[in-house]
Amino acid sequence: MTIRTARLALTAIAFAALASAASAQGTGKLKVGLMLPYSGTYTALGVAIENGFKLYVEEHGGKLAGREIEYFKVDDESDPAKATDNVNKLIKRDNVDVIVGTVHSGVAMAMAKAAKESGTVLIVPNAGADAVTGPMCAPNIFRSSFSNWQPAFAMGEVAAKQQGKKKAMTITWKYAAGDESVNGFKEGFEKNGGKVEKQLTLPFPNVEFQALLTEIAAAKPDAVYAFFAGGGAVKFVKDYQAAGLNKTIPLYGPGFLTDGTLDAQGEAAQGMLTTLHYADGLNTARDNAFRVGYAKAFKLQPDVYAVQGYDAAQMLGVGLAATKGDIGKKAEFTAAIEKAKIDSPRGTFTMSKSHNPVQDIYLRKVEGKENKLVSTAIKGLADPARGCRM
Amino acid sequence: MDFGTFLVQCLNSVQYGLLLFLVASGLTLIFGIMGVINLAHGSFYMIGAYMAFALAPLFGDQFLLMLGAGVVLAAVFGYLLEWAFFSYLYQRDHLQQVLMTYGLILVFEELRSILVGNDVHGVKVPAWLDGSFALGNVMSYPWYRLFASAACIVLAAGLYWVVNRTRLGMMIRAGASNRDMVRGLGIDVKRLYRIVFAAGVALAALAGMIAAPMSSVYPNMGASVLIICFVLVVIGGIGSITGALLASLLVGFVDTFGKVFFADLAGIGIYLLMAIVLIWKPEGLMGRRP
């Protein structure tokens, strides 16, 4: 190819791009901005959320309330420092109608702030920071996942009531999600007659646990509640076993301790009890249909993140249906979602006043490579939404 | 804290410190002696851990054999890497070294993501090291951690012997202080540096392999260890193996006891230590005055 033809080809491509962008403006497609982790540790989670979201849209012929969906994607890199810039790419440059994101709580906080200021609808499909539906709450901010408080509070209640534990210790990374989780556990545990005697922390994302495990062994509590995720969760559970503690002191946690990490944890995680708003083997018609559909579409087994993405699309669909596809009618849009019963694979849920799911929290037990459903720990648990004024 | 717990915590401190030393000793060779700011050193640690993940199923319980094979692979890799990239860096300024080695981090992370993905993996402890033994009535201490400590002590002693007592060590030390003089004496400095670099990579990879069964294998594991390593080298005195060992043990104790007694300050404990040491001895514990 000579330089001349190359230049010609490039010019042609540039014009083609311009043309397609121009046509996108005119067709009245609904612009959905996906701000999710597409690189780094949380990549798999971001992909599962996007898959779930698109699965629901595809099930409805690529449309929600009759409007075609056009996607804009931004990799949030799980970096709070870049969050404001990234979310503004969607709000100011791409002019999206709704933002879906993200996994990392720190990034989600920045997104919530930007959404609050611009009025763009935001649906959070994972990040559990209590503040998103607490002090940061707003009419245009919704969450399709959970608050850190929810599974933690439920585990506290289970530990004290069902398991009859009296003295517990907690351990987590010293950061917002960790603090929120162990405090939720403490609340549930102490409300039911238990006592959290010591709360251990270490800096995020440090994974040298041996010293703290020694402390646990010396203090001999009845139970330990741990909040870790990803690589840290794998290492903690394995270290806990290697120190011989799992034989004498049961280890509890929210589902994140064993979700997506069982392959690596292997033997060490067997028999552990955790709480979450989803479990393997729910065996409801709704969940089975979802799992088959997801497996067919993506050749992958769905997980809790896929469910949260799927439900984000459902919630958007409900709001749009009530306004006949016009997301500009903010009051009707919000009111419709607030009133809705979302028919989720996890079981039906409604929205709390602060726009967080009011949902069943399940008690699960690790068996092989599954987090098997044991029972419903608490039915219809609502986040207390402390600090939300709306 | 009773006496038994205290003893176990001391054991924890030593074990953690020794593992850090193994990573940092390679950095000391490359950064301290050869003068290259090697930000990619953490990646070598990560590569070692992933190597353990890949090799463990092939070797089964032949854990020592696996370590040996891994070290050879890593050394060859280091040798080639020096030939392809680092040999151009010695005469450049630090900014160029930082840029190149930071670029290498990105390349290694991306390759890892393409080859093995971003999932977390576990590596099984070999059967003959599985389990733990009772330490007083406090807790059981895993055999594997004891093995890791022993392995690190053997390596530290070996390294000390090579650097301070052998002809090769003498050449390395001489090459560090005056490259031209050593070349003038008829020693092939290029080849010498290549060997030292390969040894540094092999040490970091070995640390990664030893750490893998204890710490699981995950993305970004190199980045977190890199900062601590630079802190160690600075505290110990740039270029001093003995200093790196002292600093590693010191950091092991500060980190371990910091976590237990001052949880809120644990994150900055080692930086406080660094500040104190540098105020007292600006050239590091065992560093020579420039």
Short mmCIF file of N, CA, C and O in Angstrom, two decimals, chain B residues 188-284:
data_model
loop_
_atom_site.label_atom_id
_atom_site.label_comp_id
_atom_site.label_asym_id
_atom_site.label_seq_id
_atom_site.Cartn_x
_atom_site.Cartn_y
_atom_site.Cartn_z
N ASP B 188 36.04 -10.15 32.43
CA ASP B 188 34.94 -9.86 31.52
C ASP B 188 33.75 -9.33 32.33
O ASP B 188 32.91 -10.09 32.80
N VAL B 189 33.70 -8.01 32.47
CA VAL B 189 32.68 -7.40 33.33
C VAL B 189 31.28 -7.64 32.79
O VAL B 189 30.33 -7.86 33.55
N LYS B 190 31.16 -7.62 31.48
CA LYS B 190 29.84 -7.85 30.88
C LYS B 190 29.26 -9.18 31.31
O LYS B 190 28.10 -9.27 31.70
N ARG B 191 30.12 -10.21 31.20
CA ARG B 191 29.64 -11.54 31.55
C ARG B 191 29.38 -11.64 33.05
O ARG B 191 28.40 -12.24 33.49
N LEU B 192 30.24 -11.01 33.81
CA LEU B 192 30.08 -11.01 35.26
C LEU B 192 28.71 -10.42 35.65
O LEU B 192 27.98 -10.99 36.45
N TYR B 193 28.39 -9.27 35.05
CA TYR B 193 27.12 -8.62 35.36
C TYR B 193 25.93 -9.48 34.96
O TYR B 193 24.92 -9.54 35.63
N ARG B 194 26.13 -10.17 33.80
CA ARG B 194 25.04 -11.02 33.33
C ARG B 194 24.75 -12.13 34.34
O ARG B 194 23.61 -12.45 34.62
N ILE B 195 25.82 -12.69 34.90
CA ILE B 195 25.67 -13.77 35.88
C ILE B 195 25.01 -13.23 37.16
O ILE B 195 24.09 -13.84 37.71
N VAL B 196 25.47 -12.06 37.60
CA VAL B 196 24.90 -11.49 38.81
C VAL B 196 23.42 -11.20 38.61
O VAL B 196 22.58 -11.48 39.48
N PHE B 197 23.10 -10.65 37.45
CA PHE B 197 21.70 -10.34 37.19
C PHE B 197 20.85 -11.60 37.19
O PHE B 197 19.78 -11.65 37.79
N ALA B 198 21.36 -12.64 36.52
CA ALA B 198 20.62 -13.91 36.48
C ALA B 198 20.42 -14.44 37.89
O ALA B 198 19.34 -14.95 38.23
N ALA B 199 21.44 -14.29 38.74
CA ALA B 199 21.32 -14.77 40.12
C ALA B 199 20.24 -13.97 40.87
O ALA B 199 19.46 -14.53 41.63
N GLY B 200 20.21 -12.66 40.62
CA GLY B 200 19.20 -11.82 41.28
C GLY B 200 17.79 -12.24 40.89
O GLY B 200 16.90 -12.35 41.74
N VAL B 201 17.59 -12.49 39.61
CA VAL B 201 16.28 -12.94 39.13
C VAL B 201 15.94 -14.29 39.74
O VAL B 201 14.82 -14.52 40.22
N ALA B 202 16.93 -15.19 39.77
CA ALA B 202 16.68 -16.52 40.32
C ALA B 202 16.30 -16.45 41.79
O ALA B 202 15.40 -17.17 42.25
N LEU B 203 16.95 -15.56 42.54
CA LEU B 203 16.62 -15.43 43.97
C LEU B 203 15.19 -14.94 44.17
O LEU B 203 14.44 -15.47 45.00
N ALA B 204 14.79 -13.92 43.40
CA ALA B 204 13.43 -13.40 43.53
C ALA B 204 12.42 -14.47 43.15
O ALA B 204 11.39 -14.65 43.81
N ALA B 205 12.71 -15.21 42.06
CA ALA B 205 11.79 -16.24 41.62
C ALA B 205 11.70 -17.36 42.65
O ALA B 205 10.62 -17.89 42.92
N LEU B 206 12.85 -17.68 43.27
CA LEU B 206 12.86 -18.71 44.30
C LEU B 206 11.99 -18.27 45.49
O LEU B 206 11.21 -19.06 46.03
N ALA B 207 12.12 -17.01 45.86
CA ALA B 207 11.27 -16.49 46.94
C ALA B 207 9.81 -16.63 46.56
O ALA B 207 8.98 -17.03 47.37
N GLY B 208 9.48 -16.30 45.32
CA GLY B 208 8.10 -16.44 44.85
C GLY B 208 7.63 -17.88 44.92
O GLY B 208 6.51 -18.16 45.35
N MET B 209 8.50 -18.81 44.53
CA MET B 209 8.11 -20.22 44.56
C MET B 209 7.90 -20.71 45.98
O MET B 209 6.96 -21.46 46.26
N ILE B 210 8.78 -20.28 46.88
CA ILE B 210 8.64 -20.71 48.27
C ILE B 210 7.40 -20.09 48.90
O ILE B 210 6.69 -20.70 49.68
N ALA B 211 7.11 -18.84 48.51
CA ALA B 211 5.97 -18.14 49.10
C ALA B 211 4.64 -18.67 48.57
O ALA B 211 3.62 -18.60 49.25
N ALA B 212 4.65 -19.21 47.34
CA ALA B 212 3.39 -19.56 46.68
C ALA B 212 2.47 -20.45 47.52
O ALA B 212 1.29 -20.14 47.67
N PRO B 213 2.95 -21.56 48.11
CA PRO B 213 2.04 -22.39 48.89
C PRO B 213 1.53 -21.68 50.16
O PRO B 213 0.48 -22.03 50.68
N MET B 214 2.27 -20.68 50.65
CA MET B 214 1.82 -19.96 51.85
C MET B 214 0.87 -18.84 51.50
O MET B 214 -0.01 -18.50 52.25
N SER B 215 1.10 -18.21 50.34
CA SER B 215 0.40 -16.94 50.13
C SER B 215 -0.54 -16.95 48.94
O SER B 215 -1.08 -15.92 48.60
N SER B 216 -0.73 -18.09 48.29
CA SER B 216 -1.53 -18.17 47.06
C SER B 216 -0.94 -17.25 46.00
O SER B 216 -0.12 -16.40 46.28
N VAL B 217 -1.39 -17.46 44.78
CA VAL B 217 -0.78 -16.79 43.64
C VAL B 217 -1.82 -15.85 43.04
O VAL B 217 -2.91 -16.30 42.69
N TYR B 218 -1.51 -14.56 42.96
CA TYR B 218 -2.54 -13.62 42.52
C TYR B 218 -1.90 -12.45 41.77
O TYR B 218 -0.72 -12.15 41.96
N PRO B 219 -2.70 -11.79 40.92
CA PRO B 219 -2.18 -10.64 40.17
C PRO B 219 -1.69 -9.56 41.13
O PRO B 219 -2.19 -9.46 42.25
N ASN B 220 -0.76 -8.78 40.70
CA ASN B 220 -0.24 -7.65 41.48
C ASN B 220 0.54 -8.06 42.73
O ASN B 220 0.85 -7.22 43.56
N MET B 221 0.82 -9.35 42.90
CA MET B 221 1.55 -9.74 44.11
C MET B 221 2.98 -9.18 44.06
O MET B 221 3.59 -8.95 45.09
N GLY B 222 3.47 -8.93 42.85
CA GLY B 222 4.81 -8.37 42.72
C GLY B 222 4.89 -6.93 43.19
O GLY B 222 5.86 -6.52 43.83
N ALA B 223 3.84 -6.17 42.90
CA ALA B 223 3.87 -4.75 43.22
C ALA B 223 3.97 -4.52 44.72
O ALA B 223 4.71 -3.66 45.19
N SER B 224 3.22 -5.34 45.50
CA SER B 224 3.18 -5.09 46.93
C SER B 224 4.52 -5.41 47.58
O SER B 224 4.92 -4.77 48.56
N VAL B 225 5.22 -6.40 47.03
CA VAL B 225 6.48 -6.79 47.66
C VAL B 225 7.61 -5.84 47.23
O VAL B 225 8.59 -5.65 47.95
N LEU B 226 7.43 -5.20 46.06
CA LEU B 226 8.49 -4.35 45.52
C LEU B 226 8.84 -3.19 46.44
O LEU B 226 10.01 -2.91 46.72
N ILE B 227 7.79 -2.52 46.95
CA ILE B 227 8.02 -1.34 47.79
C ILE B 227 8.76 -1.73 49.05
O ILE B 227 9.73 -1.09 49.45
N ILE B 228 8.29 -2.84 49.67
CA ILE B 228 8.96 -3.29 50.90
C ILE B 228 10.42 -3.58 50.61
O ILE B 228 11.30 -3.27 51.42
N CYS B 229 10.70 -4.17 49.45
CA CYS B 229 12.08 -4.51 49.11
C CYS B 229 12.96 -3.28 49.01
O CYS B 229 14.09 -3.26 49.49
N PHE B 230 12.47 -2.24 48.37
CA PHE B 230 13.26 -1.02 48.27
C PHE B 230 13.49 -0.43 49.67
O PHE B 230 14.58 0.05 49.98
N VAL B 231 12.44 -0.49 50.50
CA VAL B 231 12.61 -0.02 51.88
C VAL B 231 13.71 -0.80 52.58
O VAL B 231 14.58 -0.22 53.25
N LEU B 232 13.71 -2.11 52.38
CA LEU B 232 14.71 -2.97 53.02
C LEU B 232 16.12 -2.60 52.57
O LEU B 232 17.04 -2.50 53.39
N VAL B 233 16.27 -2.42 51.26
CA VAL B 233 17.59 -2.13 50.73
C VAL B 233 18.08 -0.79 51.27
O VAL B 233 19.27 -0.63 51.60
N VAL B 234 17.18 0.16 51.38
CA VAL B 234 17.57 1.47 51.88
C VAL B 234 17.92 1.41 53.37
O VAL B 234 18.92 1.97 53.80
N ILE B 235 17.09 0.69 54.14
CA ILE B 235 17.39 0.57 55.57
C ILE B 235 18.71 -0.15 55.78
O ILE B 235 19.54 0.23 56.60
N GLY B 236 18.92 -1.21 55.03
CA GLY B 236 20.10 -2.05 55.23
C GLY B 236 21.38 -1.38 54.78
O GLY B 236 22.46 -1.73 55.24
N GLY B 237 21.26 -0.44 53.89
CA GLY B 237 22.45 0.16 53.31
C GLY B 237 22.62 -0.39 51.91
O GLY B 237 22.73 -1.60 51.73
N ILE B 238 22.65 0.53 50.94
CA ILE B 238 22.63 0.08 49.55
C ILE B 238 23.85 -0.77 49.24
O ILE B 238 24.99 -0.36 49.48
N GLY B 239 23.63 -1.96 48.71
CA GLY B 239 24.73 -2.81 48.28
C GLY B 239 25.21 -3.80 49.33
O GLY B 239 26.06 -4.61 49.05
N SER B 240 24.68 -3.75 50.54
CA SER B 240 25.16 -4.65 51.59
C SER B 240 24.19 -5.81 51.81
O SER B 240 23.03 -5.61 52.18
N ILE B 241 24.69 -7.03 51.58
CA ILE B 241 23.86 -8.22 51.80
C ILE B 241 23.55 -8.37 53.28
O ILE B 241 22.41 -8.63 53.68
N THR B 242 24.58 -8.18 54.12
CA THR B 242 24.36 -8.29 55.57
C THR B 242 23.34 -7.26 56.02
O THR B 242 22.46 -7.56 56.85
N GLY B 243 23.45 -6.06 55.47
CA GLY B 243 22.50 -5.00 55.82
C GLY B 243 21.08 -5.40 55.44
O GLY B 243 20.13 -5.20 56.22
N ALA B 244 20.94 -5.99 54.25
CA ALA B 244 19.60 -6.40 53.81
C ALA B 244 19.02 -7.44 54.75
O ALA B 244 17.83 -7.41 55.07
N LEU B 245 19.88 -8.34 55.23
CA LEU B 245 19.40 -9.38 56.15
C LEU B 245 18.96 -8.76 57.48
O LEU B 245 17.86 -9.04 57.98
N LEU B 246 19.79 -7.87 58.01
CA LEU B 246 19.44 -7.18 59.26
C LEU B 246 18.12 -6.44 59.10
O LEU B 246 17.22 -6.53 59.94
N ALA B 247 18.03 -5.69 57.99
CA ALA B 247 16.83 -4.88 57.76
C ALA B 247 15.60 -5.76 57.62
O ALA B 247 14.53 -5.43 58.14
N SER B 248 15.75 -6.91 56.94
CA SER B 248 14.61 -7.81 56.76
C SER B 248 14.08 -8.30 58.09
O SER B 248 12.87 -8.30 58.34
N LEU B 249 15.00 -8.72 58.96
CA LEU B 249 14.57 -9.22 60.27
C LEU B 249 13.91 -8.10 61.07
O LEU B 249 12.88 -8.30 61.71
N LEU B 250 14.51 -6.91 61.00
CA LEU B 250 13.95 -5.76 61.72
C LEU B 250 12.54 -5.46 61.23
O LEU B 250 11.60 -5.28 62.03
N VAL B 251 12.37 -5.44 59.91
CA VAL B 251 11.05 -5.16 59.34
C VAL B 251 10.07 -6.29 59.70
O VAL B 251 8.91 -6.04 60.01
N GLY B 252 10.56 -7.53 59.69
CA GLY B 252 9.71 -8.64 60.09
C GLY B 252 9.15 -8.43 61.48
O GLY B 252 7.94 -8.58 61.71
N PHE B 253 10.01 -8.02 62.43
CA PHE B 253 9.55 -7.79 63.80
C PHE B 253 8.63 -6.58 63.90
O PHE B 253 7.58 -6.65 64.53
N VAL B 254 9.01 -5.48 63.27
CA VAL B 254 8.19 -4.27 63.36
C VAL B 254 6.81 -4.53 62.77
O VAL B 254 5.79 -4.16 63.35
N ASP B 255 6.77 -5.21 61.62
CA ASP B 255 5.50 -5.45 60.97
C ASP B 255 4.62 -6.38 61.80
O ASP B 255 3.45 -6.13 62.04
N THR B 256 5.21 -7.48 62.28
CA THR B 256 4.44 -8.46 63.03
C THR B 256 3.90 -7.88 64.34
O THR B 256 2.70 -7.94 64.62
N PHE B 257 4.79 -7.29 65.14
CA PHE B 257 4.34 -6.76 66.42
C PHE B 257 3.49 -5.50 66.25
O PHE B 257 2.60 -5.24 67.03
N GLY B 258 3.77 -4.77 65.17
CA GLY B 258 2.94 -3.59 64.88
C GLY B 258 1.50 -3.98 64.63
O GLY B 258 0.57 -3.36 65.14
N LYS B 259 1.32 -5.06 63.86
CA LYS B 259 -0.02 -5.52 63.54
C LYS B 259 -0.79 -5.91 64.79
O LYS B 259 -1.99 -5.70 64.92
N VAL B 260 -0.06 -6.52 65.74
CA VAL B 260 -0.72 -7.03 66.93
C VAL B 260 -1.02 -5.91 67.93
O VAL B 260 -2.11 -5.82 68.49
N PHE B 261 -0.05 -5.03 68.13
CA PHE B 261 -0.22 -4.04 69.20
C PHE B 261 -0.71 -2.68 68.71
O PHE B 261 -1.39 -1.97 69.43
N PHE B 262 -0.34 -2.30 67.51
CA PHE B 262 -0.74 -0.98 67.02
C PHE B 262 -1.40 -1.10 65.66
O PHE B 262 -0.88 -0.61 64.66
N ALA B 263 -2.54 -1.80 65.63
CA ALA B 263 -3.17 -2.13 64.35
C ALA B 263 -3.36 -0.88 63.48
O ALA B 263 -3.18 -0.94 62.27
N ASP B 264 -3.70 0.25 64.10
CA ASP B 264 -4.00 1.44 63.31
C ASP B 264 -2.74 2.02 62.66
O ASP B 264 -2.82 2.71 61.65
N LEU B 265 -1.60 1.74 63.26
CA LEU B 265 -0.35 2.29 62.72
C LEU B 265 0.42 1.29 61.88
O LEU B 265 1.45 1.61 61.31
N ALA B 266 -0.12 0.05 61.80
CA ALA B 266 0.65 -1.02 61.16
C ALA B 266 1.05 -0.67 59.74
O ALA B 266 2.13 -1.04 59.28
N GLY B 267 0.19 0.07 59.05
CA GLY B 267 0.47 0.38 57.66
C GLY B 267 1.71 1.24 57.47
O GLY B 267 2.39 1.16 56.46
N ILE B 268 2.01 2.08 58.48
CA ILE B 268 3.15 2.98 58.31
C ILE B 268 4.34 2.55 59.14
O ILE B 268 5.38 3.21 59.12
N GLY B 269 4.20 1.44 59.86
CA GLY B 269 5.26 0.97 60.75
C GLY B 269 6.62 0.91 60.08
O GLY B 269 7.61 1.45 60.60
N ILE B 270 6.68 0.27 58.91
CA ILE B 270 7.99 0.07 58.30
C ILE B 270 8.55 1.39 57.76
O ILE B 270 9.75 1.57 57.69
N TYR B 271 7.69 2.32 57.42
CA TYR B 271 8.17 3.61 56.93
C TYR B 271 8.71 4.46 58.08
O TYR B 271 9.70 5.17 57.94
N LEU B 272 8.04 4.32 59.24
CA LEU B 272 8.55 4.98 60.44
C LEU B 272 9.94 4.44 60.75
O LEU B 272 10.88 5.21 61.03
N LEU B 273 10.05 3.12 60.68
CA LEU B 273 11.34 2.48 60.94
C LEU B 273 12.41 3.03 59.99
O LEU B 273 13.52 3.38 60.39
N MET B 274 12.02 3.15 58.71
CA MET B 274 12.97 3.65 57.73
C MET B 274 13.39 5.08 58.07
O MET B 274 14.58 5.42 58.03
N ALA B 275 12.41 5.90 58.44
CA ALA B 275 12.71 7.29 58.78
C ALA B 275 13.69 7.35 59.95
O ALA B 275 14.69 8.08 59.92
N ILE B 276 13.40 6.54 60.98
CA ILE B 276 14.26 6.57 62.17
C ILE B 276 15.69 6.14 61.82
O ILE B 276 16.66 6.78 62.21
N VAL B 277 15.79 5.04 61.06
CA VAL B 277 17.12 4.55 60.70
C VAL B 277 17.88 5.59 59.88
O VAL B 277 19.07 5.83 60.11
N LEU B 278 17.17 6.23 58.95
CA LEU B 278 17.87 7.17 58.08
C LEU B 278 18.28 8.45 58.80
O LEU B 278 19.28 9.08 58.45
N ILE B 279 17.51 8.82 59.83
CA ILE B 279 17.92 9.99 60.63
C ILE B 279 19.21 9.66 61.38
O ILE B 279 20.15 10.43 61.44
N TRP B 280 19.21 8.45 61.94
CA TRP B 280 20.33 8.01 62.76
C TRP B 280 21.54 7.66 61.89
O TRP B 280 22.67 8.04 62.17
N LYS B 281 21.29 6.92 60.79
CA LYS B 281 22.38 6.52 59.88
C LYS B 281 21.94 6.75 58.44
O LYS B 281 21.33 5.87 57.83
N PRO B 282 22.23 7.91 57.90
CA PRO B 282 21.70 8.26 56.57
C PRO B 282 22.15 7.29 55.49
O PRO B 282 21.50 7.19 54.45
N GLU B 283 23.25 6.56 55.71
CA GLU B 283 23.71 5.65 54.66
C GLU B 283 23.13 4.24 54.87
O GLU B 283 23.49 3.31 54.15
N GLY B 284 22.23 4.07 55.82
CA GLY B 284 21.67 2.75 56.10
C GLY B 284 22.49 2.03 57.14
O GLY B 284 23.61 2.45 57.47
#
